[in-house]
C-alpha positions in Angstrom: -5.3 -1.3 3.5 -2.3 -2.2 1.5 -1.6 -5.7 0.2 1.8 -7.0 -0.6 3.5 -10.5 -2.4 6.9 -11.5 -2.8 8.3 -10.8 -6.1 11.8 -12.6 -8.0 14.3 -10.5 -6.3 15.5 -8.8 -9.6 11.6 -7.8 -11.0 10.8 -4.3 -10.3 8.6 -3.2 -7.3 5.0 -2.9 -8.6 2.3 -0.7 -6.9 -1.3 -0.1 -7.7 -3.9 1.8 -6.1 -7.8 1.5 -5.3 -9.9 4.4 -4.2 -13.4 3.5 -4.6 -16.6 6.2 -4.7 -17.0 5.3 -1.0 -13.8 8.0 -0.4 -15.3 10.8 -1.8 -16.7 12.5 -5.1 -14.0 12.5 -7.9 -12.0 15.4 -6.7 -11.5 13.5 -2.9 -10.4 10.4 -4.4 -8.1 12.3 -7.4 -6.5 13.9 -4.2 -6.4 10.7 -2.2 -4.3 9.0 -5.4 -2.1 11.5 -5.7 -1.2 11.4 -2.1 -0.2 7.7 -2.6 1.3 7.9 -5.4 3.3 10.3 -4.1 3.8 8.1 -1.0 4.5 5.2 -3.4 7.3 6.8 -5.2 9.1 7.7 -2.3 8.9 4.0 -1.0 10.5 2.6 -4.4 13.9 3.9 -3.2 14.1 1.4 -0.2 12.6 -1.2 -1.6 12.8 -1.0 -5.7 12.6 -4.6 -6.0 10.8 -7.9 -5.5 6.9 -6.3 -4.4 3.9 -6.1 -5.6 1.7 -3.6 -3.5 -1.3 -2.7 -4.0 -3.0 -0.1 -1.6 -7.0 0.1 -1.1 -7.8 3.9 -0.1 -10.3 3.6 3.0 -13.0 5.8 3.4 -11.4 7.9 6.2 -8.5 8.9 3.6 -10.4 11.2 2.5 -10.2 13.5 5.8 -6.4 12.2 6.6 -3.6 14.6 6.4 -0.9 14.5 4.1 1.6 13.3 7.3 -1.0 11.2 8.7 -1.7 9.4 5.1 2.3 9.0 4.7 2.5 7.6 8.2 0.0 5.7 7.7 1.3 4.2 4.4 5.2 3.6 5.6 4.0 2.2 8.9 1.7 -0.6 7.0 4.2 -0.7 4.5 7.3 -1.4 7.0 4.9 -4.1 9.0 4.3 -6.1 5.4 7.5 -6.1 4.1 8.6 -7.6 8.0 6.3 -10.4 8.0 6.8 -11.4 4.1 10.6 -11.7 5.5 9.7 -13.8 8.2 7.9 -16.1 6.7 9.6 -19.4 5.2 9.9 -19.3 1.3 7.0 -21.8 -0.2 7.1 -22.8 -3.4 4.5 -20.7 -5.9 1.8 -23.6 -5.6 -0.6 -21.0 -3.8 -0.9 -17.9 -6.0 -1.8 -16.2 -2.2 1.0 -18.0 -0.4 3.2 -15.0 -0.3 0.6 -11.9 0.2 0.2 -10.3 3.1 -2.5 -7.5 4.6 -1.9 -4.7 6.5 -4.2 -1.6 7.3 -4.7 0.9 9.7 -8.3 1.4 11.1 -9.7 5.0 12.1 -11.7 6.0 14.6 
């Protein structure tokens, strides 16, 4: 799952990550963030500014591939970033009004 809002254009991108104990024991879910870390990084160059993301780690990350993790991530990534374009600016009176969901379900 991975969770975006709007930043001020000129604030830095933010991303956070979640990977409960229903990913794996400690060493799974270790792997799992470093993965989207890694993943993370290598988004900040397209879009350095104006996001916050924050990505929840799903139980069937912990059996992904590194290409299918990264595919995964860009793909949700790419689809967020589109709608929070789309939509019409609001003013901040909803702290939700500008976050968005995206996430890709296994079988």
């Amino acid at each position: 799952m991975l969770y975006a809002a709007a930043l001020a254009a000129d604030e830095p991108s933010r991303i956070g990550f979640i990977v409960s104990k229903s990913v794996g024991n400690a060493v799974v879910r270790n792997l799992v963030k470093r993965r989207l870390r890694e993943a993370g990084a290598a988004s900040l160059g397209a879009h350095a500014h104006g996001l916050a993301i924050v990505v929840r780690a799903l139980p069937a990350s912990a059996t992904a591939s590194w290409d299918q993790l990264l595919s995964d991530y860009n793909a949700a990534l790419e689809s967020t970033v589109h709608r929070l374009a789309s939509r019409p600016s609001k003013g901040a009176t909803n702290g939700a009004a500008g976050t968005t969901q995206e996430g890709t379900p296994r079988d």
